[in-house]
Amino acid sequence: MSNSPPPADTPTPASDAWLDAIAWDANGLIPAIAQEKDTGDILMVAWMNREALRQTAQKGQAVYYSRSRGKLWHKGEESGHFQTVHAIRTDCDSDVILLTITQHGHQPSIACHTGRHSCFYQRLENPASPAPHWQAADPVLKDPQHIYSQ
């Protein structure tokens, strides 16, 4: 699967024009932010390639591109914590995707592989002191070993 757009001399199907409008990076990727519809919480940031974005739009569920595994990743395929997509937006530069989602799966609602509701659980403590540090501010809702051993 290629992450790059077709060569200039290859006609792009009209149905792909919306994908061509995206400012893909040099690796054919774009960051995607998952924001929870009901709370407004930012749950996670991941990456998408053209096929991930296409499948997300077609399925109505979040599909990302795993850079570490080099393949598409349907959110929830291993954990059971799927994301229903309500809206797909891009910013003014078309270089970031914002997904408005509902997080599903075993309760409590978990989006992070650490077993937390959100991947943004670390808060900078004492930022103006001589010793600022990151502190986990949100609890682990479920042991990750129990999530991924299903």
mmCIF file of N, CA, C and O in Angstrom, residues 9-96:
data_model
loop_
_atom_site.group_PDB
_atom_site.id
_atom_site.type_symbol
_atom_site.label_atom_id
_atom_site.label_comp_id
_atom_site.label_asym_id
_atom_site.label_seq_id
_atom_site.Cartn_x
_atom_site.Cartn_y
_atom_site.Cartn_z
ATOM 1 N N ASP A 9 0.765 12.547 -13.676
ATOM 2 C CA ASP A 9 0.180 12.174 -14.967
ATOM 3 C C ASP A 9 -0.905 11.097 -14.823
ATOM 4 O O ASP A 9 -1.515 10.691 -15.802
ATOM 5 N N THR A 10 -1.153 10.633 -13.597
ATOM 6 C CA THR A 10 -2.207 9.647 -13.360
ATOM 7 C C THR A 10 -3.470 10.384 -12.944
ATOM 8 O O THR A 10 -3.456 11.117 -11.955
ATOM 9 N N PRO A 11 -4.566 10.223 -13.706
ATOM 10 C CA PRO A 11 -5.785 10.931 -13.317
ATOM 11 C C PRO A 11 -6.290 10.429 -11.965
ATOM 12 O O PRO A 11 -6.252 9.241 -11.679
ATOM 13 N N THR A 12 -6.728 11.352 -11.134
ATOM 14 C CA THR A 12 -7.284 11.014 -9.823
ATOM 15 C C THR A 12 -8.788 10.880 -9.980
ATOM 16 O O THR A 12 -9.426 11.776 -10.525
ATOM 17 N N PRO A 13 -9.357 9.771 -9.496
ATOM 18 C CA PRO A 13 -10.819 9.663 -9.569
ATOM 19 C C PRO A 13 -11.476 10.833 -8.830
ATOM 20 O O PRO A 13 -10.977 11.276 -7.805
ATOM 21 N N ALA A 14 -12.574 11.328 -9.378
ATOM 22 C CA ALA A 14 -13.273 12.451 -8.746
ATOM 23 C C ALA A 14 -13.628 12.122 -7.308
ATOM 24 O O ALA A 14 -13.640 12.996 -6.449
ATOM 25 N N SER A 15 -13.888 10.839 -7.022
ATOM 26 C CA SER A 15 -14.275 10.456 -5.668
ATOM 27 C C SER A 15 -13.126 10.584 -4.673
ATOM 28 O O SER A 15 -13.329 10.553 -3.478
ATOM 29 N N ASP A 16 -11.877 10.732 -5.174
ATOM 30 C CA ASP A 16 -10.725 10.882 -4.293
ATOM 31 C C ASP A 16 -10.294 12.337 -4.129
ATOM 32 O O ASP A 16 -9.318 12.610 -3.433
ATOM 33 N N ALA A 17 -11.001 13.255 -4.741
ATOM 34 C CA ALA A 17 -10.608 14.666 -4.666
ATOM 35 C C ALA A 17 -10.533 15.151 -3.223
ATOM 36 O O ALA A 17 -9.660 15.947 -2.871
ATOM 37 N N TRP A 18 -11.425 14.664 -2.368
ATOM 38 C CA TRP A 18 -11.408 15.079 -0.957
ATOM 39 C C TRP A 18 -10.127 14.617 -0.263
ATOM 40 O O TRP A 18 -9.622 15.310 0.620
ATOM 41 N N LEU A 19 -9.579 13.476 -0.672
ATOM 42 C CA LEU A 19 -8.320 12.995 -0.098
ATOM 43 C C LEU A 19 -7.136 13.789 -0.633
ATOM 44 O O LEU A 19 -6.159 14.033 0.075
ATOM 45 N N ASP A 20 -7.224 14.211 -1.893
ATOM 46 C CA ASP A 20 -6.154 15.010 -2.493
ATOM 47 C C ASP A 20 -6.057 16.392 -1.858
ATOM 48 O O ASP A 20 -5.011 17.038 -1.926
ATOM 49 N N ALA A 21 -7.134 16.852 -1.235
ATOM 50 C CA ALA A 21 -7.144 18.173 -0.597
ATOM 51 C C ALA A 21 -6.381 18.179 0.731
ATOM 52 O O ALA A 21 -6.110 19.241 1.288
ATOM 53 N N ILE A 22 -6.007 17.010 1.221
ATOM 54 C CA ILE A 22 -5.290 16.901 2.493
ATOM 55 C C ILE A 22 -3.808 17.162 2.272
ATOM 56 O O ILE A 22 -3.215 16.709 1.296
ATOM 57 N N ALA A 23 -3.179 17.878 3.210
ATOM 58 C CA ALA A 23 -1.743 18.164 3.152
ATOM 59 C C ALA A 23 -0.988 17.037 3.864
ATOM 60 O O ALA A 23 -0.568 17.173 5.011
ATOM 61 N N TRP A 24 -0.845 15.915 3.164
ATOM 62 C CA TRP A 24 -0.132 14.766 3.713
ATOM 63 C C TRP A 24 1.321 15.132 3.926
ATOM 64 O O TRP A 24 1.894 15.893 3.149
ATOM 65 N N ASP A 25 1.947 14.583 4.982
ATOM 66 C CA ASP A 25 3.369 14.867 5.197
ATOM 67 C C ASP A 25 4.222 14.057 4.210
ATOM 68 O O ASP A 25 3.685 13.341 3.356
ATOM 69 N N ALA A 26 5.533 14.154 4.324
ATOM 70 C CA ALA A 26 6.441 13.488 3.390
ATOM 71 C C ALA A 26 6.290 11.963 3.407
ATOM 72 O O ALA A 26 6.639 11.296 2.440
ATOM 73 N N ASN A 27 5.739 11.425 4.494
ATOM 74 C CA ASN A 27 5.510 9.985 4.607
ATOM 75 C C ASN A 27 4.084 9.589 4.239
ATOM 76 O O ASN A 27 3.689 8.438 4.437
ATOM 77 N N GLY A 28 3.307 10.557 3.744
ATOM 78 C CA GLY A 28 1.926 10.266 3.365
ATOM 79 C C GLY A 28 1.001 10.141 4.552
ATOM 80 O O GLY A 28 -0.023 9.468 4.486
ATOM 81 N N LEU A 29 1.335 10.810 5.655
ATOM 82 C CA LEU A 29 0.548 10.716 6.888
ATOM 83 C C LEU A 29 0.036 12.086 7.316
ATOM 84 O O LEU A 29 0.540 13.120 6.886
ATOM 85 N N ILE A 30 -0.959 12.050 8.194
ATOM 86 C CA ILE A 30 -1.525 13.260 8.796
ATOM 87 C C ILE A 30 -1.898 12.922 10.235
ATOM 88 O O ILE A 30 -2.405 11.827 10.500
ATOM 89 N N PRO A 31 -1.631 13.838 11.191
ATOM 90 C CA PRO A 31 -2.063 13.570 12.567
ATOM 91 C C PRO A 31 -3.586 13.664 12.666
ATOM 92 O O PRO A 31 -4.213 14.493 12.000
ATOM 93 N N ALA A 32 -4.145 12.802 13.505
ATOM 94 C CA ALA A 32 -5.591 12.778 13.713
ATOM 95 C C ALA A 32 -5.877 12.842 15.205
ATOM 96 O O ALA A 32 -5.373 12.022 15.982
ATOM 97 N N ILE A 33 -6.694 13.798 15.587
ATOM 98 C CA ILE A 33 -7.087 13.989 16.984
ATOM 99 C C ILE A 33 -8.470 13.389 17.174
ATOM 100 O O ILE A 33 -9.372 13.661 16.385
ATOM 101 N N ALA A 34 -8.633 12.569 18.216
ATOM 102 C CA ALA A 34 -9.941 11.995 18.544
ATOM 103 C C ALA A 34 -10.509 12.758 19.737
ATOM 104 O O ALA A 34 -9.937 12.733 20.824
ATOM 105 N N GLN A 35 -11.622 13.458 19.505
ATOM 106 C CA GLN A 35 -12.276 14.247 20.545
ATOM 107 C C GLN A 35 -13.639 13.635 20.842
ATOM 108 O O GLN A 35 -14.439 13.393 19.936
ATOM 109 N N GLU A 36 -13.900 13.389 22.132
ATOM 110 C CA GLU A 36 -15.152 12.779 22.547
ATOM 111 C C GLU A 36 -16.315 13.749 22.352
ATOM 112 O O GLU A 36 -16.259 14.896 22.802
ATOM 113 N N LYS A 37 -17.344 13.284 21.665
ATOM 114 C CA LYS A 37 -18.493 14.124 21.325
ATOM 115 C C LYS A 37 -19.187 14.695 22.558
ATOM 116 O O LYS A 37 -19.457 15.890 22.620
ATOM 117 N N ASP A 38 -19.495 13.860 23.532
ATOM 118 C CA ASP A 38 -20.309 14.303 24.669
ATOM 119 C C ASP A 38 -19.566 15.155 25.682
ATOM 120 O O ASP A 38 -20.152 16.028 26.311
ATOM 121 N N THR A 39 -18.262 14.926 25.866
ATOM 122 C CA THR A 39 -17.520 15.646 26.893
ATOM 123 C C THR A 39 -16.587 16.720 26.344
ATOM 124 O O THR A 39 -16.167 17.607 27.080
ATOM 125 N N GLY A 40 -16.213 16.596 25.068
ATOM 126 C CA GLY A 40 -15.217 17.499 24.497
ATOM 127 C C GLY A 40 -13.792 17.096 24.848
ATOM 128 O O GLY A 40 -12.846 17.754 24.426
ATOM 129 N N ASP A 41 -13.627 15.999 25.611
ATOM 130 C CA ASP A 41 -12.290 15.537 25.990
ATOM 131 C C ASP A 41 -11.498 15.129 24.753
ATOM 132 O O ASP A 41 -12.031 14.465 23.861
ATOM 133 N N ILE A 42 -10.233 15.511 24.718
ATOM 134 C CA ILE A 42 -9.314 15.004 23.701
ATOM 135 C C ILE A 42 -8.822 13.663 24.234
ATOM 136 O O ILE A 42 -8.192 13.594 25.288
ATOM 137 N N LEU A 43 -9.138 12.595 23.519
ATOM 138 C CA LEU A 43 -8.805 11.265 24.010
ATOM 139 C C LEU A 43 -7.455 10.769 23.515
ATOM 140 O O LEU A 43 -6.749 10.072 24.232
ATOM 141 N N MET A 44 -7.118 11.093 22.277
ATOM 142 C CA MET A 44 -5.872 10.581 21.734
ATOM 143 C C MET A 44 -5.500 11.309 20.452
ATOM 144 O O MET A 44 -6.332 11.994 19.861
ATOM 145 N N VAL A 45 -4.240 11.155 20.064
ATOM 146 C CA VAL A 45 -3.742 11.614 18.772
ATOM 147 C C VAL A 45 -3.073 10.410 18.130
ATOM 148 O O VAL A 45 -2.315 9.682 18.781
ATOM 149 N N ALA A 46 -3.385 10.171 16.889
ATOM 150 C CA ALA A 46 -2.783 9.061 16.146
ATOM 151 C C ALA A 46 -2.478 9.566 14.739
ATOM 152 O O ALA A 46 -2.604 10.762 14.468
ATOM 153 N N TRP A 47 -2.112 8.665 13.856
ATOM 154 C CA TRP A 47 -1.776 9.023 12.486
ATOM 155 C C TRP A 47 -2.711 8.319 11.523
ATOM 156 O O TRP A 47 -3.204 7.231 11.807
ATOM 157 N N MET A 48 -2.941 8.948 10.384
ATOM 158 C CA MET A 48 -3.736 8.350 9.313
ATOM 159 C C MET A 48 -2.972 8.489 8.005
ATOM 160 O O MET A 48 -2.280 9.491 7.801
ATOM 161 N N ASN A 49 -3.129 7.480 7.145
ATOM 162 C CA ASN A 49 -2.715 7.627 5.760
ATOM 163 C C ASN A 49 -4.005 7.712 4.933
ATOM 164 O O ASN A 49 -5.110 7.745 5.498
ATOM 165 N N ARG A 50 -3.880 7.773 3.622
ATOM 166 C CA ARG A 50 -5.074 7.921 2.771
ATOM 167 C C ARG A 50 -6.084 6.805 3.017
ATOM 168 O O ARG A 50 -7.276 7.046 3.120
ATOM 169 N N GLU A 51 -5.593 5.577 3.089
ATOM 170 C CA GLU A 51 -6.505 4.444 3.243
ATOM 171 C C GLU A 51 -7.180 4.450 4.608
ATOM 172 O O GLU A 51 -8.352 4.116 4.726
ATOM 173 N N ALA A 52 -6.462 4.841 5.644
ATOM 174 C CA ALA A 52 -7.060 4.925 6.978
ATOM 175 C C ALA A 52 -8.182 5.970 6.995
ATOM 176 O O ALA A 52 -9.263 5.726 7.540
ATOM 177 N N LEU A 53 -7.928 7.115 6.385
ATOM 178 C CA LEU A 53 -8.950 8.162 6.346
ATOM 179 C C LEU A 53 -10.136 7.719 5.493
ATOM 180 O O LEU A 53 -11.292 7.923 5.873
ATOM 181 N N ARG A 54 -9.861 7.075 4.366
ATOM 182 C CA ARG A 54 -10.935 6.578 3.512
ATOM 183 C C ARG A 54 -11.799 5.561 4.274
ATOM 184 O O ARG A 54 -13.019 5.646 4.283
ATOM 185 N N GLN A 55 -11.160 4.606 4.938
ATOM 186 C CA GLN A 55 -11.911 3.586 5.675
ATOM 187 C C GLN A 55 -12.684 4.181 6.853
ATOM 188 O O GLN A 55 -13.799 3.756 7.138
ATOM 189 N N THR A 56 -12.094 5.169 7.512
ATOM 190 C CA THR A 56 -12.799 5.841 8.614
ATOM 191 C C THR A 56 -14.088 6.470 8.094
ATOM 192 O O THR A 56 -15.145 6.322 8.698
ATOM 193 N N ALA A 57 -13.992 7.144 6.958
ATOM 194 C CA ALA A 57 -15.183 7.783 6.374
ATOM 195 C C ALA A 57 -16.208 6.737 5.946
ATOM 196 O O ALA A 57 -17.411 6.922 6.165
ATOM 197 N N GLN A 58 -15.762 5.644 5.363
ATOM 198 C CA GLN A 58 -16.683 4.610 4.866
ATOM 199 C C GLN A 58 -17.320 3.805 5.989
ATOM 200 O O GLN A 58 -18.508 3.510 5.942
ATOM 201 N N LYS A 59 -16.539 3.448 6.999
ATOM 202 C CA LYS A 59 -17.029 2.581 8.081
ATOM 203 C C LYS A 59 -17.769 3.340 9.173
ATOM 204 O O LYS A 59 -18.558 2.755 9.905
ATOM 205 N N GLY A 60 -17.425 4.618 9.350
ATOM 206 C CA GLY A 60 -17.989 5.366 10.470
ATOM 207 C C GLY A 60 -17.356 4.960 11.791
ATOM 208 O O GLY A 60 -17.871 5.258 12.860
ATOM 209 N N GLN A 61 -16.210 4.283 11.715
ATOM 210 C CA GLN A 61 -15.410 3.934 12.891
ATOM 211 C C GLN A 61 -13.967 4.332 12.604
ATOM 212 O O GLN A 61 -13.519 4.297 11.455
ATOM 213 N N ALA A 62 -13.254 4.705 13.669
ATOM 214 C CA ALA A 62 -11.888 5.195 13.502
ATOM 215 C C ALA A 62 -10.940 4.087 13.068
ATOM 216 O O ALA A 62 -10.892 3.013 13.670
ATOM 217 N N VAL A 63 -10.201 4.380 12.001
ATOM 218 C CA VAL A 63 -9.134 3.522 11.504
ATOM 219 C C VAL A 63 -7.902 4.420 11.409
ATOM 220 O O VAL A 63 -7.957 5.484 10.801
ATOM 221 N N TYR A 64 -6.824 3.990 12.020
ATOM 222 C CA TYR A 64 -5.594 4.768 12.027
ATOM 223 C C TYR A 64 -4.498 3.997 11.314
ATOM 224 O O TYR A 64 -4.671 2.851 10.929
ATOM 225 N N TYR A 65 -3.340 4.647 11.158
ATOM 226 C CA TYR A 65 -2.158 3.985 10.604
ATOM 227 C C TYR A 65 -1.135 3.895 11.721
ATOM 228 O O TYR A 65 -0.726 4.915 12.286
ATOM 229 N N SER A 66 -0.728 2.695 12.056
ATOM 230 C CA SER A 66 0.285 2.487 13.088
ATOM 231 C C SER A 66 1.669 2.620 12.467
ATOM 232 O O SER A 66 2.064 1.798 11.645
ATOM 233 N N ARG A 67 2.387 3.654 12.865
ATOM 234 C CA ARG A 67 3.744 3.847 12.345
ATOM 235 C C ARG A 67 4.676 2.749 12.849
ATOM 236 O O ARG A 67 5.538 2.291 12.111
ATOM 237 N N SER A 68 4.501 2.319 14.091
ATOM 238 C CA SER A 68 5.398 1.302 14.644
ATOM 239 C C SER A 68 5.184 -0.067 14.001
ATOM 240 O O SER A 68 6.126 -0.823 13.815
ATOM 241 N N ARG A 69 3.937 -0.376 13.644
ATOM 242 C CA ARG A 69 3.644 -1.673 13.022
ATOM 243 C C ARG A 69 3.611 -1.595 11.498
ATOM 244 O O ARG A 69 3.575 -2.629 10.822
ATOM 245 N N GLY A 70 3.560 -0.384 10.959
ATOM 246 C CA GLY A 70 3.550 -0.205 9.514
ATOM 247 C C GLY A 70 2.295 -0.730 8.851
ATOM 248 O O GLY A 70 2.354 -1.233 7.727
ATOM 249 N N LYS A 71 1.153 -0.596 9.521
ATOM 250 C CA LYS A 71 -0.098 -1.102 8.945
ATOM 251 C C LYS A 71 -1.296 -0.355 9.508
ATOM 252 O O LYS A 71 -1.195 0.368 10.501
ATOM 253 N N LEU A 72 -2.452 -0.551 8.843
ATOM 254 C CA LEU A 72 -3.688 0.042 9.325
ATOM 255 C C LEU A 72 -4.060 -0.575 10.666
ATOM 256 O O LEU A 72 -3.762 -1.741 10.934
ATOM 257 N N TRP A 73 -4.743 0.231 11.480
ATOM 258 C CA TRP A 73 -5.119 -0.183 12.823
ATOM 259 C C TRP A 73 -6.547 0.289 13.060
ATOM 260 O O TRP A 73 -6.800 1.473 13.183
ATOM 261 N N HIS A 74 -7.485 -0.634 13.047
ATOM 262 C CA HIS A 74 -8.882 -0.326 13.345
ATOM 263 C C HIS A 74 -8.977 -0.225 14.857
ATOM 264 O O HIS A 74 -8.866 -1.238 15.554
ATOM 265 N N LYS A 75 -9.165 0.991 15.364
ATOM 266 C CA LYS A 75 -9.190 1.229 16.813
ATOM 267 C C LYS A 75 -10.208 0.297 17.454
ATOM 268 O O LYS A 75 -11.366 0.266 17.057
ATOM 269 N N GLY A 76 -9.755 -0.477 18.425
ATOM 270 C CA GLY A 76 -10.623 -1.406 19.133
ATOM 271 C C GLY A 76 -10.491 -2.843 18.675
ATOM 272 O O GLY A 76 -11.040 -3.742 19.302
ATOM 273 N N GLU A 77 -9.742 -3.079 17.597
ATOM 274 C CA GLU A 77 -9.634 -4.444 17.063
ATOM 275 C C GLU A 77 -9.027 -5.414 18.073
ATOM 276 O O GLU A 77 -9.354 -6.589 18.071
ATOM 277 N N GLU A 78 -8.155 -4.929 18.937
ATOM 278 C CA GLU A 78 -7.565 -5.783 19.963
ATOM 279 C C GLU A 78 -8.172 -5.530 21.333
ATOM 280 O O GLU A 78 -8.369 -6.460 22.103
ATOM 281 N N SER A 79 -8.474 -4.279 21.635
ATOM 282 C CA SER A 79 -8.941 -3.912 22.977
ATOM 283 C C SER A 79 -10.446 -4.006 23.148
ATOM 284 O O SER A 79 -10.938 -4.094 24.266
ATOM 285 N N GLY A 80 -11.185 -3.940 22.041
ATOM 286 C CA GLY A 80 -12.642 -3.875 22.135
ATOM 287 C C GLY A 80 -13.155 -2.468 22.369
ATOM 288 O O GLY A 80 -14.350 -2.254 22.503
ATOM 289 N N HIS A 81 -12.261 -1.470 22.403
ATOM 290 C CA HIS A 81 -12.641 -0.073 22.644
ATOM 291 C C HIS A 81 -12.706 0.672 21.311
ATOM 292 O O HIS A 81 -11.797 1.400 20.935
ATOM 293 N N PHE A 82 -13.810 0.491 20.597
ATOM 294 C CA PHE A 82 -14.018 1.085 19.283
ATOM 295 C C PHE A 82 -14.418 2.548 19.392
ATOM 296 O O PHE A 82 -14.877 3.003 20.434
ATOM 297 N N GLN A 83 -14.260 3.284 18.291
ATOM 298 C CA GLN A 83 -14.655 4.693 18.229
ATOM 299 C C GLN A 83 -15.618 4.886 17.069
ATOM 300 O O GLN A 83 -15.247 4.679 15.913
ATOM 301 N N THR A 84 -16.850 5.283 17.376
ATOM 302 C CA THR A 84 -17.813 5.672 16.352
ATOM 303 C C THR A 84 -17.513 7.114 15.968
ATOM 304 O O THR A 84 -17.389 7.982 16.836
ATOM 305 N N VAL A 85 -17.403 7.366 14.670
ATOM 306 C CA VAL A 85 -17.059 8.699 14.182
ATOM 307 C C VAL A 85 -18.329 9.438 13.773
ATOM 308 O O VAL A 85 -19.101 8.962 12.961
ATOM 309 N N HIS A 86 -18.533 10.621 14.367
ATOM 310 C CA HIS A 86 -19.697 11.454 14.066
ATOM 311 C C HIS A 86 -19.373 12.544 13.050
ATOM 312 O O HIS A 86 -20.243 12.949 12.289
ATOM 313 N N ALA A 87 -18.129 13.017 13.075
ATOM 314 C CA ALA A 87 -17.720 14.075 12.145
ATOM 315 C C ALA A 87 -16.227 13.973 11.902
ATOM 316 O O ALA A 87 -15.474 13.565 12.793
ATOM 317 N N ILE A 88 -15.835 14.339 10.692
ATOM 318 C CA ILE A 88 -14.422 14.409 10.314
ATOM 319 C C ILE A 88 -14.187 15.829 9.831
ATOM 320 O O ILE A 88 -14.861 16.305 8.920
ATOM 321 N N ARG A 89 -13.236 16.513 10.452
ATOM 322 C CA ARG A 89 -12.908 17.888 10.083
ATOM 323 C C ARG A 89 -11.414 17.986 9.832
ATOM 324 O O ARG A 89 -10.640 17.160 10.305
ATOM 325 N N THR A 90 -11.029 19.028 9.125
ATOM 326 C CA THR A 90 -9.623 19.355 8.972
ATOM 327 C C THR A 90 -9.436 20.823 9.329
ATOM 328 O O THR A 90 -10.407 21.598 9.337
ATOM 329 N N ASP A 91 -8.226 21.187 9.665
ATOM 330 C CA ASP A 91 -7.953 22.573 10.043
ATOM 331 C C ASP A 91 -7.753 23.439 8.798
ATOM 332 O O ASP A 91 -7.847 22.945 7.668
ATOM 333 N N CYS A 92 -7.448 24.705 9.010
ATOM 334 C CA CYS A 92 -7.331 25.670 7.913
ATOM 335 C C CYS A 92 -6.214 25.327 6.932
ATOM 336 O O CYS A 92 -6.282 25.717 5.768
ATOM 337 N N ASP A 93 -5.197 24.615 7.375
ATOM 338 C CA ASP A 93 -4.088 24.226 6.500
ATOM 339 C C ASP A 93 -4.264 22.820 5.936
ATOM 340 O O ASP A 93 -3.397 22.341 5.200
ATOM 341 N N SER A 94 -5.336 22.155 6.323
ATOM 342 C CA SER A 94 -5.604 20.774 5.906
ATOM 343 C C SER A 94 -4.470 19.818 6.258
ATOM 344 O O SER A 94 -4.200 18.869 5.542
ATOM 345 N N ASP A 95 -3.792 20.103 7.409
ATOM 346 C CA ASP A 95 -2.691 19.234 7.811
ATOM 347 C C ASP A 95 -2.912 18.541 9.156
ATOM 348 O O ASP A 95 -1.989 17.939 9.718
ATOM 349 N N VAL A 96 -4.136 18.622 9.676
ATOM 350 C CA VAL A 96 -4.538 17.906 10.890
ATOM 351 C C VAL A 96 -5.993 17.503 10.718
ATOM 352 O O VAL A 96 -6.808 18.283 10.226
#
